[in-house]
PDB file of C-alpha atoms in Angstrom:
ATOM      1  CA  MET X   1     -10.554 -17.253  23.667  1.00 62.00           C
ATOM      2  CA  ILE X   2     -13.588 -15.867  22.342  1.00 78.00           C
ATOM      3  CA  ALA X   3     -13.622 -15.107  18.554  1.00 84.00           C
ATOM      4  CA  PRO X   4     -13.201 -11.414  17.767  1.00 91.00           C
ATOM      5  CA  TYR X   5     -15.904  -9.414  16.353  1.00 93.00           C
ATOM      6  CA  VAL X   6     -15.032  -8.544  12.727  1.00 93.00           C
ATOM      7  CA  LEU X   7     -16.415  -5.235  11.438  1.00 96.00           C
ATOM      8  CA  GLY X   8     -16.070  -4.296   7.730  1.00 96.00           C
ATOM      9  CA  ILE X   9     -15.960  -0.665   6.615  1.00 98.00           C
ATOM     10  CA  ASP X  10     -16.875  -0.807   2.949  1.00 98.00           C
ATOM     11  CA  GLY X  11     -17.170   2.316   0.600  1.00 98.00           C
ATOM     12  CA  LEU X  12     -16.128   3.313  -2.733  1.00 98.00           C
ATOM     13  CA  SER X  13     -12.888   5.392  -3.186  1.00 95.00           C
ATOM     14  CA  ARG X  14     -12.559   8.645  -1.259  1.00 96.00           C
ATOM     15  CA  SER X  15     -15.855   7.997   0.617  1.00 97.00           C
ATOM     16  CA  GLY X  16     -14.118   8.600   4.075  1.00 97.00           C
ATOM     17  CA  LYS X  17     -13.172   4.950   5.058  1.00 97.00           C
ATOM     18  CA  THR X  18      -9.766   5.669   6.658  1.00 95.00           C
ATOM     19  CA  THR X  19     -10.914   8.901   8.493  1.00 96.00           C
ATOM     20  CA  PHE X  20     -14.046   6.972   9.799  1.00 98.00           C
ATOM     21  CA  VAL X  21     -11.867   3.911  10.977  1.00 98.00           C
ATOM     22  CA  SER X  22      -9.309   6.171  12.654  1.00 97.00           C
ATOM     23  CA  LYS X  23     -12.161   7.631  14.675  1.00 97.00           C
ATOM     24  CA  LEU X  24     -13.779   4.277  15.285  1.00 97.00           C
ATOM     25  CA  GLU X  25     -10.524   2.826  16.458  1.00 96.00           C
ATOM     26  CA  HIS X  26     -10.002   5.707  18.925  1.00 97.00           C
ATOM     27  CA  PHE X  27     -13.560   5.119  20.152  1.00 97.00           C
ATOM     28  CA  PHE X  28     -13.108   1.435  20.650  1.00 97.00           C
ATOM     29  CA  GLU X  29      -9.793   1.775  22.409  1.00 95.00           C
ATOM     30  CA  SER X  30     -11.003   4.494  24.620  1.00 97.00           C
ATOM     31  CA  SER X  31     -13.820   2.178  25.657  1.00 97.00           C
ATOM     32  CA  GLY X  32     -11.311  -0.371  26.644  1.00 97.00           C
ATOM     33  CA  TYR X  33     -11.446  -2.971  23.639  1.00 96.00           C
ATOM     34  CA  ARG X  34      -8.365  -4.411  22.004  1.00 94.00           C
ATOM     35  CA  THR X  35      -8.720  -3.537  18.391  1.00 95.00           C
ATOM     36  CA  ALA X  36      -6.825  -4.419  15.229  1.00 93.00           C
ATOM     37  CA  ILE X  37      -7.286  -2.455  12.077  1.00 94.00           C
ATOM     38  CA  TYR X  38      -6.413  -3.688   8.669  1.00 93.00           C
ATOM     39  CA  HIS X  39      -6.496  -1.856   5.276  1.00 94.00           C
ATOM     40  CA  LEU X  40      -7.479  -3.756   2.268  1.00 94.00           C
ATOM     41  CA  ASP X  41      -5.112  -1.542   0.192  1.00 94.00           C
ATOM     42  CA  ASP X  42      -2.194  -3.230   1.877  1.00 94.00           C
ATOM     43  CA  TYR X  43      -2.784  -6.165  -0.112  1.00 94.00           C
ATOM     44  CA  VAL X  44      -2.779  -4.725  -3.568  1.00 96.00           C
ATOM     45  CA  GLU X  45      -1.053  -6.808  -6.186  1.00 96.00           C
ATOM     46  CA  PRO X  46       2.050  -5.534  -8.046  1.00 96.00           C
ATOM     47  CA  ARG X  47       1.257  -3.229 -11.004  1.00 96.00           C
ATOM     48  CA  ASN X  48       2.223  -5.781 -13.623  1.00 96.00           C
ATOM     49  CA  ARG X  49      -0.507  -8.079 -12.267  1.00 95.00           C
ATOM     50  CA  ARG X  50      -3.294  -5.485 -12.369  1.00 95.00           C
ATOM     51  CA  TYR X  51      -2.408  -3.187 -15.377  1.00 96.00           C
ATOM     52  CA  ASN X  52      -2.106  -4.031 -19.137  1.00 96.00           C
ATOM     53  CA  THR X  53      -3.236  -7.698 -18.558  1.00 97.00           C
ATOM     54  CA  GLY X  54      -5.368  -7.824 -21.665  1.00 97.00           C
ATOM     55  CA  HIS X  55      -8.687  -7.455 -19.729  1.00 97.00           C
ATOM     56  CA  GLU X  56     -10.813  -4.265 -19.684  1.00 97.00           C
ATOM     57  CA  GLU X  57      -9.328  -1.716 -17.327  1.00 97.00           C
ATOM     58  CA  TRP X  58     -12.408  -1.905 -14.868  1.00 97.00           C
ATOM     59  CA  VAL X  59     -12.027  -5.656 -14.834  1.00 97.00           C
ATOM     60  CA  GLU X  60      -8.454  -5.324 -13.738  1.00 97.00           C
ATOM     61  CA  TYR X  61      -9.363  -3.011 -10.958  1.00 97.00           C
ATOM     62  CA  TYR X  62     -12.405  -4.929  -9.522  1.00 96.00           C
ATOM     63  CA  PHE X  63     -11.006  -8.448 -10.118  1.00 95.00           C
ATOM     64  CA  LEU X  64      -7.122  -8.157 -10.192  1.00 96.00           C
ATOM     65  CA  GLN X  65      -6.409  -5.282  -7.843  1.00 96.00           C
ATOM     66  CA  TRP X  66      -5.952  -7.370  -4.699  1.00 94.00           C
ATOM     67  CA  ASP X  67      -4.463 -10.633  -3.951  1.00 91.00           C
ATOM     68  CA  LEU X  68      -7.833 -12.286  -2.989  1.00 82.00           C
ATOM     69  CA  GLU X  69      -6.385 -15.414  -1.684  1.00 82.00           C
ATOM     70  CA  LYS X  70      -3.897 -13.560   0.696  1.00 86.00           C
ATOM     71  CA  VAL X  71      -6.761 -11.413   1.893  1.00 84.00           C
ATOM     72  CA  LYS X  72      -8.777 -14.265   2.647  1.00 80.00           C
ATOM     73  CA  LYS X  73      -5.918 -16.218   4.367  1.00 81.00           C
ATOM     74  CA  GLU X  74      -4.218 -13.387   6.304  1.00 80.00           C
ATOM     75  CA  LEU X  75      -7.112 -11.064   6.981  1.00 75.00           C
ATOM     76  CA  LEU X  76     -10.569 -12.880   7.037  1.00 71.00           C
ATOM     77  CA  ASP X  77      -9.495 -16.246   8.496  1.00 71.00           C
ATOM     78  CA  GLN X  78      -6.984 -15.055  10.778  1.00 68.00           C
ATOM     79  CA  LYS X  79      -6.895 -15.497  14.568  1.00 66.00           C
ATOM     80  CA  SER X  80      -6.260 -12.420  16.656  1.00 76.00           C
ATOM     81  CA  ASP X  81      -5.832 -11.189  20.227  1.00 87.00           C
ATOM     82  CA  ALA X  82      -7.980  -8.240  19.411  1.00 91.00           C
ATOM     83  CA  GLU X  83     -11.620  -8.267  20.597  1.00 93.00           C
ATOM     84  CA  ILE X  84     -12.583  -6.356  17.595  1.00 94.00           C
ATOM     85  CA  ILE X  85     -10.981  -6.501  14.236  1.00 93.00           C
ATOM     86  CA  VAL X  86     -11.985  -3.746  11.711  1.00 95.00           C
ATOM     87  CA  ILE X  87     -11.199  -4.242   8.063  1.00 94.00           C
ATOM     88  CA  GLU X  88     -11.719  -1.154   5.628  1.00 96.00           C
ATOM     89  CA  GLY X  89     -11.584  -1.145   1.882  1.00 96.00           C
ATOM     90  CA  VAL X  90     -13.601  -0.873  -1.243  1.00 97.00           C
ATOM     91  CA  PHE X  91     -15.663  -3.702  -2.538  1.00 96.00           C
ATOM     92  CA  LEU X  92     -15.555  -5.485   0.902  1.00 95.00           C
ATOM     93  CA  GLN X  93     -19.026  -6.993   0.428  1.00 96.00           C
ATOM     94  CA  ARG X  94     -18.114  -9.029  -2.691  1.00 92.00           C
ATOM     95  CA  SER X  95     -19.107 -12.549  -2.291  1.00 89.00           C
ATOM     96  CA  GLU X  96     -15.655 -13.934  -1.675  1.00 84.00           C
ATOM     97  CA  TRP X  97     -15.498 -11.780   1.558  1.00 86.00           C
ATOM     98  CA  ARG X  98     -18.878 -10.936   2.809  1.00 88.00           C
ATOM     99  CA  GLU X  99     -19.238 -13.965   5.050  1.00 88.00           C
ATOM    100  CA  ALA X 100     -16.165 -13.118   7.156  1.00 88.00           C
ATOM    101  CA  PHE X 101     -17.751 -10.002   8.630  1.00 94.00           C
ATOM    102  CA  ASP X 102     -20.135  -9.977  11.551  1.00 95.00           C
ATOM    103  CA  GLN X 103     -21.418  -6.598  10.301  1.00 97.00           C
ATOM    104  CA  VAL X 104     -20.717  -4.142   7.646  1.00 98.00           C
ATOM    105  CA  VAL X 105     -20.936  -0.466   7.601  1.00 98.00           C
ATOM    106  CA  TYR X 106     -21.086   1.017   4.032  1.00 98.00           C
ATOM    107  CA  LEU X 107     -20.135   4.664   3.686  1.00 98.00           C
ATOM    108  CA  ASP X 108     -22.205   6.156   0.944  1.00 98.00           C
ATOM    109  CA  CYS X 109     -20.932   9.105  -0.840  1.00 97.00           C
ATOM    110  CA  ALA X 110     -21.730  10.556  -4.235  1.00 96.00           C
ATOM    111  CA  GLN X 111     -19.391  10.016  -7.097  1.00 95.00           C
ATOM    112  CA  GLU X 112     -18.899  13.869  -7.745  1.00 95.00           C
ATOM    113  CA  VAL X 113     -18.070  14.512  -3.943  1.00 96.00           C
ATOM    114  CA  ARG X 114     -15.690  11.613  -3.915  1.00 96.00           C
ATOM    115  CA  PHE X 115     -14.006  12.888  -7.151  1.00 96.00           C
ATOM    116  CA  GLN X 116     -13.593  16.381  -5.744  1.00 95.00           C
ATOM    117  CA  ARG X 117     -11.631  14.850  -2.856  1.00 95.00           C
ATOM    118  CA  GLU X 118      -9.071  13.667  -5.333  1.00 94.00           C
ATOM    119  CA  SER X 119      -5.879  15.976  -5.775  1.00 93.00           C
ATOM    120  CA  ALA X 120      -6.093  18.435  -8.682  1.00 93.00           C
ATOM    121  CA  ALA X 121      -3.305  16.540 -10.540  1.00 90.00           C
ATOM    122  CA  THR X 122      -5.344  13.221 -10.268  1.00 92.00           C
ATOM    123  CA  GLN X 123      -8.564  14.922 -11.515  1.00 90.00           C
ATOM    124  CA  GLN X 124      -6.737  15.721 -14.654  1.00 92.00           C
ATOM    125  CA  ASN X 125      -7.083  12.055 -15.685  1.00 90.00           C
ATOM    126  CA  VAL X 126     -10.782  11.739 -15.973  1.00 92.00           C
ATOM    127  CA  LYS X 127     -10.445   9.040 -18.606  1.00 92.00           C
ATOM    128  CA  LYS X 128      -8.819   6.582 -16.231  1.00 92.00           C
ATOM    129  CA  PHE X 129     -11.668   7.136 -13.760  1.00 94.00           C
ATOM    130  CA  GLU X 130     -14.212   6.572 -16.611  1.00 94.00           C
ATOM    131  CA  ASP X 131     -12.398   3.488 -17.995  1.00 94.00           C
ATOM    132  CA  ARG X 132     -11.231   1.960 -14.734  1.00 96.00           C
ATOM    133  CA  TYR X 133     -12.633   3.098 -11.528  1.00 96.00           C
ATOM    134  CA  TRP X 134     -16.211   4.328 -12.151  1.00 97.00           C
ATOM    135  CA  LYS X 135     -16.927   1.306 -14.436  1.00 97.00           C
ATOM    136  CA  ALA X 136     -15.854  -1.138 -11.572  1.00 98.00           C
ATOM    137  CA  GLU X 137     -17.914   0.812  -9.188  1.00 98.00           C
ATOM    138  CA  ARG X 138     -21.021   0.681 -11.257  1.00 98.00           C
ATOM    139  CA  TYR X 139     -20.448  -3.143 -11.383  1.00 98.00           C
ATOM    140  CA  TYR X 140     -20.264  -3.259  -7.634  1.00 98.00           C
ATOM    141  CA  LEU X 141     -23.234  -1.102  -7.088  1.00 98.00           C
ATOM    142  CA  GLU X 142     -25.390  -2.908  -9.479  1.00 98.00           C
ATOM    143  CA  ARG X 143     -24.274  -6.448  -8.954  1.00 97.00           C
ATOM    144  CA  VAL X 144     -23.460  -6.610  -5.047  1.00 97.00           C
ATOM    145  CA  ARG X 145     -25.784  -3.685  -4.220  1.00 98.00           C
ATOM    146  CA  PRO X 146     -23.630  -2.797  -1.155  1.00 98.00           C
ATOM    147  CA  VAL X 147     -26.238  -0.265   0.236  1.00 98.00           C
ATOM    148  CA  LYS X 148     -29.045  -2.970   0.506  1.00 98.00           C
ATOM    149  CA  MET X 149     -26.524  -5.642   1.724  1.00 97.00           C
ATOM    150  CA  ALA X 150     -24.774  -3.574   4.491  1.00 98.00           C
ATOM    151  CA  ASP X 151     -25.944  -3.676   8.142  1.00 98.00           C
ATOM    152  CA  TYR X 152     -25.448   0.146   8.397  1.00 98.00           C
ATOM    153  CA  VAL X 153     -25.261   2.777   5.794  1.00 98.00           C
ATOM    154  CA  ILE X 154     -23.706   6.220   6.655  1.00 98.00           C
ATOM    155  CA  GLU X 155     -23.878   9.046   4.037  1.00 96.00           C
ATOM    156  CA  THR X 156     -20.545  10.930   4.055  1.00 92.00           C
TER     157      THR X 156
END
């Protein structure tokens, strides 16, 4: 059996990853490829492991949000009958995961646009975005440099 091609779809929150992957899945399957789709958000840790841990909120989001070992074991090191595996999620190009992908597409979308895609109720809690999400995103953008590291960049 030939190893599957593993494609990562990276992008910050609300950049359009799920919509993009849905269209990509349809394209691959209509082209005759057996495809498996995985979402990083299916590996989010229980709330008590990622909130009120004593760390800064952005650290909790970036470093504690996902079960890193489970992601590596179940997603990145898995064997599959699929010819193409697509994994989508935020921060996919972090050092723990990047080598698992044959190629990565980064969906680049301005913070203001992404924020407008949030529900009106969610937008009311700007402080949570400032303290948790946007600081973690800045860390990722500055340290990992996903636009530079990706094989393809698509503005959404």
